[in-house]
Short mmCIF file of C-alpha atoms and ligand atoms in Angstrom, two decimals:
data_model
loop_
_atom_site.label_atom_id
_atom_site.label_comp_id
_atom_site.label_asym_id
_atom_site.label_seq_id
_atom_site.Cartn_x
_atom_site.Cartn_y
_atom_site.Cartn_z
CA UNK A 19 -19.85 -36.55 28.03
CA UNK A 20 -23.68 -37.78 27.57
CA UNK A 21 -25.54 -37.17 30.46
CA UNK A 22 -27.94 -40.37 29.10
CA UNK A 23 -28.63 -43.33 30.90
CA UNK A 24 -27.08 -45.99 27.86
CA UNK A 25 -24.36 -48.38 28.54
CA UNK A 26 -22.77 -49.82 26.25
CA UNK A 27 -22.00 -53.85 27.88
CA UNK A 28 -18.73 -56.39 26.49
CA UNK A 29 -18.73 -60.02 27.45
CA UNK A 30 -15.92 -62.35 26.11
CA UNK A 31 -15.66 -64.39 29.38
CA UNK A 32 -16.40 -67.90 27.78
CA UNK A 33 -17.49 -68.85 24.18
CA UNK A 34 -20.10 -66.08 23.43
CA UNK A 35 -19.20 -63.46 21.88
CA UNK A 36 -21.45 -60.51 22.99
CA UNK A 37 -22.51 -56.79 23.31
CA UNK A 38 -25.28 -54.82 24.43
CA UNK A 39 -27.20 -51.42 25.09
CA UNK A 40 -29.04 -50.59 28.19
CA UNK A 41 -31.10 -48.09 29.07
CA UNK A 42 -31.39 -46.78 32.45
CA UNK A 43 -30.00 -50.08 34.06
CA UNK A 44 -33.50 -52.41 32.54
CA UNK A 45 -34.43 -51.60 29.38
CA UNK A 46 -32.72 -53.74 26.74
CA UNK A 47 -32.76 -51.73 23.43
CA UNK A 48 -30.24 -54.04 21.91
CA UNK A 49 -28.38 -57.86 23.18
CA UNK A 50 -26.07 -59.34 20.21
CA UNK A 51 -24.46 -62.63 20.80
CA UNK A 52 -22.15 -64.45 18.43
CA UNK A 53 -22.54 -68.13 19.66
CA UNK A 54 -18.87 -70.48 18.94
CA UNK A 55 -21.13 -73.58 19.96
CA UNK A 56 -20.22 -74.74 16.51
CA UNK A 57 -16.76 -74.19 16.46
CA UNK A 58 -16.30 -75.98 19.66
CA UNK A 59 -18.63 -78.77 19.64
CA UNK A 60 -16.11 -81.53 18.01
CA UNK A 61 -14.27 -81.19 20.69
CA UNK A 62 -17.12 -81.68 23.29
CA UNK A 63 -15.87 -78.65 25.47
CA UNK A 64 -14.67 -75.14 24.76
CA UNK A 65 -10.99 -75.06 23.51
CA UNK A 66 -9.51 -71.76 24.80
CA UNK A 67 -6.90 -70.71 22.57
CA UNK A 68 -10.00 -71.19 19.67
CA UNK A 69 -12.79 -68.95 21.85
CA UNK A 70 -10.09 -66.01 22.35
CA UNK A 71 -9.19 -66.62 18.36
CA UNK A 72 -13.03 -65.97 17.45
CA UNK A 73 -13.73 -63.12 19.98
CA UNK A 74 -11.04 -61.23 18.34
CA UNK A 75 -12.52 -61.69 15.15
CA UNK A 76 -16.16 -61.30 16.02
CA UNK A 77 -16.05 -58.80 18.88
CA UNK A 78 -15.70 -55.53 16.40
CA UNK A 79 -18.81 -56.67 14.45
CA UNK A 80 -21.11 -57.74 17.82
CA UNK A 81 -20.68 -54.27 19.21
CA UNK A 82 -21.24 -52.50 15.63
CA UNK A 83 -24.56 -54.56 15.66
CA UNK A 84 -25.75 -53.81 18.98
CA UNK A 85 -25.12 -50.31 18.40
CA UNK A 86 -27.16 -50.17 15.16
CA UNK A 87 -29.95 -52.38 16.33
CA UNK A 88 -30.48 -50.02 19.34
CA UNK A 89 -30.59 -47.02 17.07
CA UNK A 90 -27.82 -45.45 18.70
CA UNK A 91 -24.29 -43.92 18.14
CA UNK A 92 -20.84 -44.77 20.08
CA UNK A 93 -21.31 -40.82 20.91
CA UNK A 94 -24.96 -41.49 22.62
CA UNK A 95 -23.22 -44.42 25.00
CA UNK A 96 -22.19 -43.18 28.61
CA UNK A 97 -20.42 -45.59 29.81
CA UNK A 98 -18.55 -48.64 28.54
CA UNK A 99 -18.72 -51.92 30.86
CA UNK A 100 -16.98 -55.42 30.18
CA UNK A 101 -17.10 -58.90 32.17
CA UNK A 102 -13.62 -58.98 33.80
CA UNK A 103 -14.09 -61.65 35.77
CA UNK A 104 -13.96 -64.75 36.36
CA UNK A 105 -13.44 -66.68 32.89
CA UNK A 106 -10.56 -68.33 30.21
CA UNK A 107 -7.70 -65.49 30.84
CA UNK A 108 -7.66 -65.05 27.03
CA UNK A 109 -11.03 -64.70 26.20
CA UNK A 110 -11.28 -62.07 28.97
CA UNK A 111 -8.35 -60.13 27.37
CA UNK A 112 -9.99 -59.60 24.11
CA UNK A 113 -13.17 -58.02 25.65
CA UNK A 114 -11.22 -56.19 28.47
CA UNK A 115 -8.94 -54.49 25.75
CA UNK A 116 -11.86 -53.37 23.26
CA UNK A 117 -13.88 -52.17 26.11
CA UNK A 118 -10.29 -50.14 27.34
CA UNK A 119 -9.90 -48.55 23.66
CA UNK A 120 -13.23 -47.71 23.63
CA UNK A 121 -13.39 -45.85 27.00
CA UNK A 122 -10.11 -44.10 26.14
CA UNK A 123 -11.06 -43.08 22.86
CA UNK A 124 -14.89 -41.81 23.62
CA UNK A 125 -13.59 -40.41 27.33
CA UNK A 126 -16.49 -42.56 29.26
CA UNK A 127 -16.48 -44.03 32.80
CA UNK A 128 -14.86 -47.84 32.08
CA UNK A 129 -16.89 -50.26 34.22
CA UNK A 130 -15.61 -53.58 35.23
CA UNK A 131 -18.40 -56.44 35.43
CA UNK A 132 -17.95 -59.69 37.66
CA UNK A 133 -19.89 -62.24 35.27
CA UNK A 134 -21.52 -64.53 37.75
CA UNK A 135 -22.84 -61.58 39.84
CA UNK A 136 -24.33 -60.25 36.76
CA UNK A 137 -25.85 -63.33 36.08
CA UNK A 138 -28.28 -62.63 39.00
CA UNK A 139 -29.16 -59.32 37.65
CA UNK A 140 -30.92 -61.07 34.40
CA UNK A 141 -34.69 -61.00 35.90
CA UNK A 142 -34.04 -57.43 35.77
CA UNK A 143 -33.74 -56.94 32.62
CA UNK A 144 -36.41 -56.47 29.88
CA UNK A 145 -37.62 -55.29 26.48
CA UNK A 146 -39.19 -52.80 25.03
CA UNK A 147 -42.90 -53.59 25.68
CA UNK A 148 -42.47 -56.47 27.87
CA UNK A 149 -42.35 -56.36 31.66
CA UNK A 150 -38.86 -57.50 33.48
CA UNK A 151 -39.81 -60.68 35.68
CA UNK A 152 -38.96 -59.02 38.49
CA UNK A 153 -38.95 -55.16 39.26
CA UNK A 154 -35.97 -53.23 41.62
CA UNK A 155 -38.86 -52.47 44.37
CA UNK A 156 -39.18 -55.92 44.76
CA UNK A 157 -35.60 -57.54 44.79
CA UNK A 158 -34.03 -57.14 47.67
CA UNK A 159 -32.74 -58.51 49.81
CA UNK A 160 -32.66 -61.72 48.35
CA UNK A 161 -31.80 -65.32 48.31
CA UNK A 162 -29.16 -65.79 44.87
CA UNK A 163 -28.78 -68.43 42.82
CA UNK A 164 -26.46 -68.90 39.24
CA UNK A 165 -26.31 -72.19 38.21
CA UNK A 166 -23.83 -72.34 34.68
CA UNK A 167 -21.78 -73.72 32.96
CA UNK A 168 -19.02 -72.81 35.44
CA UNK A 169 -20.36 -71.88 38.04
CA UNK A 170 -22.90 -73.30 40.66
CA UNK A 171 -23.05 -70.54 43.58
CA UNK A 172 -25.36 -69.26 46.23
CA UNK A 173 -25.37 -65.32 47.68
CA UNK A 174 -27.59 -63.39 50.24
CA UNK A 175 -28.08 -60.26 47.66
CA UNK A 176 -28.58 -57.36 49.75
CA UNK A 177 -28.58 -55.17 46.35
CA UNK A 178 -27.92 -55.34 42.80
CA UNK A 179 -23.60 -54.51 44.28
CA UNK A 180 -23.50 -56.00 47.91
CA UNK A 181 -23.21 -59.91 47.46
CA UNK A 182 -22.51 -62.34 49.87
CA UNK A 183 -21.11 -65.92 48.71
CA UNK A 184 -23.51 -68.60 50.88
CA UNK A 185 -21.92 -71.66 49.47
CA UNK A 186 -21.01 -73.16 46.61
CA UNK A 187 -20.00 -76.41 44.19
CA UNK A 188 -16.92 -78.50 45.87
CA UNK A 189 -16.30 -80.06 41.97
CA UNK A 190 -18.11 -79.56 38.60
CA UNK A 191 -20.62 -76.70 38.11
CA UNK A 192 -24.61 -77.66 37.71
CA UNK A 193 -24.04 -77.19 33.85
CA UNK A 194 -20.89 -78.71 33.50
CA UNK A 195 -22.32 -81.93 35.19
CA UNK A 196 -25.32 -81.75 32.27
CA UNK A 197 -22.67 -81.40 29.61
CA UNK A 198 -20.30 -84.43 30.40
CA UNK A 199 -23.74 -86.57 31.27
CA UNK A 200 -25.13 -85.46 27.48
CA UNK A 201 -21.17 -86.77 26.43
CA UNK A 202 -22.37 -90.23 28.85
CA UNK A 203 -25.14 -90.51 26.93
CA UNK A 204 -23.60 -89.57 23.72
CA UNK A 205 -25.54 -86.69 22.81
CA UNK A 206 -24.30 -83.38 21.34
CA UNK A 207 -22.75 -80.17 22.73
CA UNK A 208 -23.97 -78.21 24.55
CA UNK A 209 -25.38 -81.41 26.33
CA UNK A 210 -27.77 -78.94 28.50
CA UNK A 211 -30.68 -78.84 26.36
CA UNK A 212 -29.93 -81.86 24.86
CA UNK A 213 -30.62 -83.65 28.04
CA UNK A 214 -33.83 -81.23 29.06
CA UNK A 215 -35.17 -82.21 25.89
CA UNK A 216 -34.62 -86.18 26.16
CA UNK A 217 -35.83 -86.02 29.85
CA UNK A 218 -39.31 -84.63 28.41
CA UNK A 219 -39.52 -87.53 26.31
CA UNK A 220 -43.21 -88.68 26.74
CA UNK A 221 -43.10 -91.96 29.11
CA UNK A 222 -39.75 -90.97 30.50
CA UNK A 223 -39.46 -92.10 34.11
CA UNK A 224 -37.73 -90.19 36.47
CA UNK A 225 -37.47 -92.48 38.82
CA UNK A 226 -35.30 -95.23 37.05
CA UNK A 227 -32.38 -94.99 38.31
CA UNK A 228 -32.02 -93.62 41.59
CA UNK A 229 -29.20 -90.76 41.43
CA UNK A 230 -27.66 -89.31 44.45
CA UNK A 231 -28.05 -86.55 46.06
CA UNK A 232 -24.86 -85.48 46.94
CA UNK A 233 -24.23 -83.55 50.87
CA UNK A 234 -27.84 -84.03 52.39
CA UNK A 235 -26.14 -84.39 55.68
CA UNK A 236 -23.81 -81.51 55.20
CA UNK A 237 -23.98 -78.35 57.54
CA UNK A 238 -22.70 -75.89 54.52
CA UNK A 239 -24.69 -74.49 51.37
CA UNK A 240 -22.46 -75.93 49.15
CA UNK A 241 -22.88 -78.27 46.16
CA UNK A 242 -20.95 -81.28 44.38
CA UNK A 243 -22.09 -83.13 41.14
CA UNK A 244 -19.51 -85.25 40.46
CA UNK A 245 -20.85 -87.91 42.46
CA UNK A 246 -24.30 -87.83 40.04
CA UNK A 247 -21.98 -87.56 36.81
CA UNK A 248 -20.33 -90.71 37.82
CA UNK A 249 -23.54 -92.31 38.67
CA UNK A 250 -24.70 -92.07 35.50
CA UNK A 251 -21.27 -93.14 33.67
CA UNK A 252 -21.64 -96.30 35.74
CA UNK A 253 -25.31 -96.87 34.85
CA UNK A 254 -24.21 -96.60 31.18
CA UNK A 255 -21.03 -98.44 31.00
CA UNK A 256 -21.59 -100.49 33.87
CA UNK A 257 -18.71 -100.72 36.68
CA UNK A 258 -14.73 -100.12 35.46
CA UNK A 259 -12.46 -103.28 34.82
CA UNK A 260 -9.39 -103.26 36.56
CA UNK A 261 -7.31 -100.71 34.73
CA UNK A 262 -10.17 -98.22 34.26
CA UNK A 263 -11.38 -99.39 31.10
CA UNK A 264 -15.44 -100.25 30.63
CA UNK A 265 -16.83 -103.13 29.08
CA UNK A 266 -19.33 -101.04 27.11
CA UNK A 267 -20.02 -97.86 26.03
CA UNK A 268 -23.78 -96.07 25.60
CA UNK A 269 -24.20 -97.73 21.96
CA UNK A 270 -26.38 -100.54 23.70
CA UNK A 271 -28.92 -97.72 24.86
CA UNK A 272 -32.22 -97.65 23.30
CA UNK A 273 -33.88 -93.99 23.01
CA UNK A 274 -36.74 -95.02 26.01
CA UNK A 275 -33.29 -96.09 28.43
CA UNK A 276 -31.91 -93.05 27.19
CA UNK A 277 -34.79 -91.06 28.48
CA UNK A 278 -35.14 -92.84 31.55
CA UNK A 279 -31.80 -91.57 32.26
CA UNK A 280 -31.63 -88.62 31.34
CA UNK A 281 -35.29 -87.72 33.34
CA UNK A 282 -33.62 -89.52 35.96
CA UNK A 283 -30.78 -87.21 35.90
CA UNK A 284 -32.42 -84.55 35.60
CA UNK A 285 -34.41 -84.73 38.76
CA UNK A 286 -31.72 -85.71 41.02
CA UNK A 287 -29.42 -82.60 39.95
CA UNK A 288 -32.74 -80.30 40.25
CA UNK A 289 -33.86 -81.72 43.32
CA UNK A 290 -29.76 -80.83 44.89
CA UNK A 291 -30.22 -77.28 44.27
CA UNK A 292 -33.65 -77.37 45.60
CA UNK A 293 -32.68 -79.55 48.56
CA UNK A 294 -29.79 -76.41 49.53
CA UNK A 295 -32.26 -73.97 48.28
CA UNK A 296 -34.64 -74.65 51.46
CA UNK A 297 -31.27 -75.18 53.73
CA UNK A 298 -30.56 -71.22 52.95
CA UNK A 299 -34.05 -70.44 53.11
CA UNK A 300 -34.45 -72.16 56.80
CA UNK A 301 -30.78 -70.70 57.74
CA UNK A 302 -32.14 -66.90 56.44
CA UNK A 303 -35.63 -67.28 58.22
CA UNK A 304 -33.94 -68.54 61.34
CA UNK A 305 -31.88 -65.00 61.76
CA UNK A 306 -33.74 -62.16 63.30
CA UNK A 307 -32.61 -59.06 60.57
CA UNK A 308 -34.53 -58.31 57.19
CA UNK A 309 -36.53 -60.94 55.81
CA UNK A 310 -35.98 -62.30 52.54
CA UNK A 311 -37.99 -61.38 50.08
CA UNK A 312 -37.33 -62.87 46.52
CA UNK A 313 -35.40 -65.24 44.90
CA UNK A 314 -32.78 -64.17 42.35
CA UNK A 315 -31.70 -66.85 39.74
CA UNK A 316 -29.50 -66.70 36.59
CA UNK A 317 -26.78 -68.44 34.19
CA UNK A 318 -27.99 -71.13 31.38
CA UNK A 319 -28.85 -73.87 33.60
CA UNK A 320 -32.12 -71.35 34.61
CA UNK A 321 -33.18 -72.52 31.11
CA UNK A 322 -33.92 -76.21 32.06
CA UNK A 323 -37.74 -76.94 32.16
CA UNK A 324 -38.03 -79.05 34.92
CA UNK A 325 -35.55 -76.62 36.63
CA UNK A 326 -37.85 -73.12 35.93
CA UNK A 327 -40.52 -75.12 37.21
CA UNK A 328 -39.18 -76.59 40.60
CA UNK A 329 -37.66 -72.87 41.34
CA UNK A 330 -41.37 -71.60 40.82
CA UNK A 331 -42.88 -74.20 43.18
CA UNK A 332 -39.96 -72.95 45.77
CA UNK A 333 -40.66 -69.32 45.63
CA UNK A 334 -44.29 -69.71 45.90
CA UNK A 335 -43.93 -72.26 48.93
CA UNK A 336 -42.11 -69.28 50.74
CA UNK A 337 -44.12 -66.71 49.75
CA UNK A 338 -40.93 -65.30 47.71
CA UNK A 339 -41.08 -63.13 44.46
CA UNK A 340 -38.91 -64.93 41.83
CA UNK A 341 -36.65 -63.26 39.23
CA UNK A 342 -36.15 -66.27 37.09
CA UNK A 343 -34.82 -64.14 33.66
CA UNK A 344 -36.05 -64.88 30.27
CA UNK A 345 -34.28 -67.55 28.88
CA UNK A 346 -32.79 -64.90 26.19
CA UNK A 347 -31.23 -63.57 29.25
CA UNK A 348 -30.39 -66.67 31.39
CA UNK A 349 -27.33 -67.71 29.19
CA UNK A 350 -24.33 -65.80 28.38
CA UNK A 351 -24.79 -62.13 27.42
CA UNK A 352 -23.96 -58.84 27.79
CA UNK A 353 -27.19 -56.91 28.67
CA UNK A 354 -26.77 -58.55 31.81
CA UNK A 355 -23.50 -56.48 32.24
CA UNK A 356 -24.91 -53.47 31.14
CA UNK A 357 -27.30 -53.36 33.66
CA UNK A 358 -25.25 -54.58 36.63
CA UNK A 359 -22.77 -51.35 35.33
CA UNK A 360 -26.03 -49.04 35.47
CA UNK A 361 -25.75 -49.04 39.65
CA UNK A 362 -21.87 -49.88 39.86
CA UNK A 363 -21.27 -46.34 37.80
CA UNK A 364 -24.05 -44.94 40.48
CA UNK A 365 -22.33 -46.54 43.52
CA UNK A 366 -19.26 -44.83 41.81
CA UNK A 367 -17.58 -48.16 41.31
CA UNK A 368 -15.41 -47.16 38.23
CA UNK A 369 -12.57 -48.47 37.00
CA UNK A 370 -9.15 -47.13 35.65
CA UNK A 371 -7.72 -48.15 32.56
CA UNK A 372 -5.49 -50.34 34.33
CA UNK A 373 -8.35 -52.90 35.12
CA UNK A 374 -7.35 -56.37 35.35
CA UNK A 375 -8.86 -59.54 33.83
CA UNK A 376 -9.29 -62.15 36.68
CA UNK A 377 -10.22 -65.57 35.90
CA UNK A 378 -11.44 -66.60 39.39
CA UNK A 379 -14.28 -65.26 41.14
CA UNK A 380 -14.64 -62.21 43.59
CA UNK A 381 -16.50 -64.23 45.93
O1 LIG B 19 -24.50 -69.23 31.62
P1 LIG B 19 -23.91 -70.02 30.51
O2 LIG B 19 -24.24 -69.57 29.10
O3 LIG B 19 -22.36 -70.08 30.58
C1 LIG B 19 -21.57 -69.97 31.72
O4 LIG B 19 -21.45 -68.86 32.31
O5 LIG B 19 -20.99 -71.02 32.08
O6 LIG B 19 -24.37 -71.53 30.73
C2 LIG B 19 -24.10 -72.54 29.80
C3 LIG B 19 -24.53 -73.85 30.41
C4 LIG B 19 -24.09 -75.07 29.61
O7 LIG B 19 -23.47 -75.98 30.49
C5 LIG B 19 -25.41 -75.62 29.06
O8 LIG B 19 -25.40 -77.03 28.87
C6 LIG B 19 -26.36 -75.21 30.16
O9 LIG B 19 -25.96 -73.91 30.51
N1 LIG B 19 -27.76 -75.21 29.69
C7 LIG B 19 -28.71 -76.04 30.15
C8 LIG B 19 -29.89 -75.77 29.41
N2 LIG B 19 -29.62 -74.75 28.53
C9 LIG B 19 -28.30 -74.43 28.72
N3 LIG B 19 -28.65 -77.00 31.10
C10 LIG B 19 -29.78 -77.70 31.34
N4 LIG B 19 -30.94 -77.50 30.67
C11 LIG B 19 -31.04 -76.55 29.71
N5 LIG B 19 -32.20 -76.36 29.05
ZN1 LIG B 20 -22.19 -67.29 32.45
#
């Protein structure tokens, strides 16, 4: 068995298709992703049964790739590690089985990954020649935040393996919420982008419509968006009739109305997390053990401009260093599980070849 520090990383969790090879835990040598955007955006959502379809098709060539583009044989890899949980059951199952075979047949250490936790681990990652945003000395403990496409979650990180769930959504995830309001405003998939690009429209107001904030007088840490998603249907199509139906749907927008609400939804989702961001913060700074000292972020919302920007301000208001990852890193991927396995196979934390694909979270 290798002695080296490469891990070989799976992820079939969703609708990306993806492999990777780490180095030491950081260094990225290689991150391949096969994207099914396409194949799922007729449909406005991913279809299950069509994502597990395509990851068996695609996952054979991904890992070949990664493995050539970071100049390295299966032989050279120490350990395999897959994303076992939480995702579609049979997307899972397609990564979980390759990353089995491949443990069996090479005799590594088989690593089990739990996606969202990885997602914080993102700003740790970097390139060859390019700085991560954040470095291990300063990371911990910190204040966690992923903010996906299914996931919305908060977590005192006490180090890159000992999480602890603060709060999280009651109903749709952050990017969920940014995908059905780019359906609203009939706008492609993934809506995401689509609406952090309308938003910057120059002359956009933010302030049009006034979204709610959802749980500002709520004790907890956690979220809900489906409060703003239904906001913004009813700005669009204006209240239901009896019977559910609406008198109208967003063909009457014109692209300035458009902007105005998407900037306008924009702000009120980013100003929700920001608004539970400072509730942790207070709640953290109010207890008398280890301060906090940076704020971890991850999953594809971290993309969003206004988003990267309003997470900056926070972490500079508290005197916090930020991991916010490079947007390469910030959506679905598998270096991100390759270097979350890096200190799992040093805590030990291996699995047997009996590991289990769970589709709900740890914690
Ligand atoms: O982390 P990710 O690839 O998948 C999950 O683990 O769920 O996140 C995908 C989500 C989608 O909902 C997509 O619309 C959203 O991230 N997203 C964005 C942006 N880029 C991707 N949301 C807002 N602004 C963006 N720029
Ligand atoms: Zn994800």
């Amino acid at each position: 068995m290798p002695s080296g520090t490469l891990i070989l990383g799976i992820e079939t969790s969703c609708d990306e298709t993806a492999a990777a090879v780490v180095e030491a835990g950081t260094l990225v040598r290689a991150n391949v992703i096969a994207s099914q955007a396409r194949i799922h955006a007729p449909y406005g959502g991913v279809v299950p049964e069509l994502a597990s379809r395509a990851h068996a098709e695609r996952l054979l060539p991904v890992v070949r790739h990664a493995l050539d583009e970071a100049g390295c044989a299966l032989a050279d890899v120490a350990a395999i590690a897959v994303g076992h949980r939480p995702g579609l059951i049979g997307s899972l199952l397609v990564g979980l089985a390759a990353a089995k075979a491949l443990a069996w047949a090479l005799n590594r250490p088989l690593i089990g990954v739990d996606h969202v936790q990885a997602h914080l681990y993102a700003s740790l990652l970097h390139r060859p020649g390019s700085p991560p945003p954040l470095t291990q000395a300063d990371a911990w403990p910190a204040l966690g935040l992923v903010v996906s496409g299914g996931h919305t979650v908060m977590y005192r990180c006490d180090s890159p393996v000992d999480l602890t769930r603060l709060g999280a959504t009651l109903d749709d995830a952050l990017g969920e919420a940014f995908d059905k309001a780019a359906t609203i405003l009939g706008l492609g998939y993934p809506g995401g982008p689509e609406i952090d690009r309308l938003a910057r429209t120059p002359g956009a107001d933010d302030r049009a419509y006034d979204f709610p904030v959802a749980l500002r007088r709520h004790d907890s840490l956690d979220f809900s968006f489906s409060g703003l998603k239904t906001s913004l249907l009813y700005a669009v199509r204006g209240l239901p009739l009896p019977g559910g139906q609406f008198e109208r749907d967003h063909h009457w927008l014109s692209e300035m109305s458009r902007a105005d609400l998407a900037a306008s939804f924009q702000r009120a989702a980013v100003e929700a997390v920001i608004y539970k961001l400072e509730r942790a913060w207070k709640n953290w700074s109010q207890q008398a053990d280890c301060p906090c000292r940076a704020l971890l972020t991850g999953g594809g919302v971290c993309a969003n401009s206004r988003l990267r920007v309003a997470l900056t301000e926070f972490a500079s208001r508290h005197g916090l260093r930020l991991g916010l990852p490079d947007p390469e890193f910030c959506l679905d991927n598998a270096a991100m599980i390759a270097g979350l396995a890096y200190h799992l196979l040093h805590a030990g934390r291996c699995a047997s070849l009996d590991l289990q694909a769970e589709p709900t979270p740890a914690c």
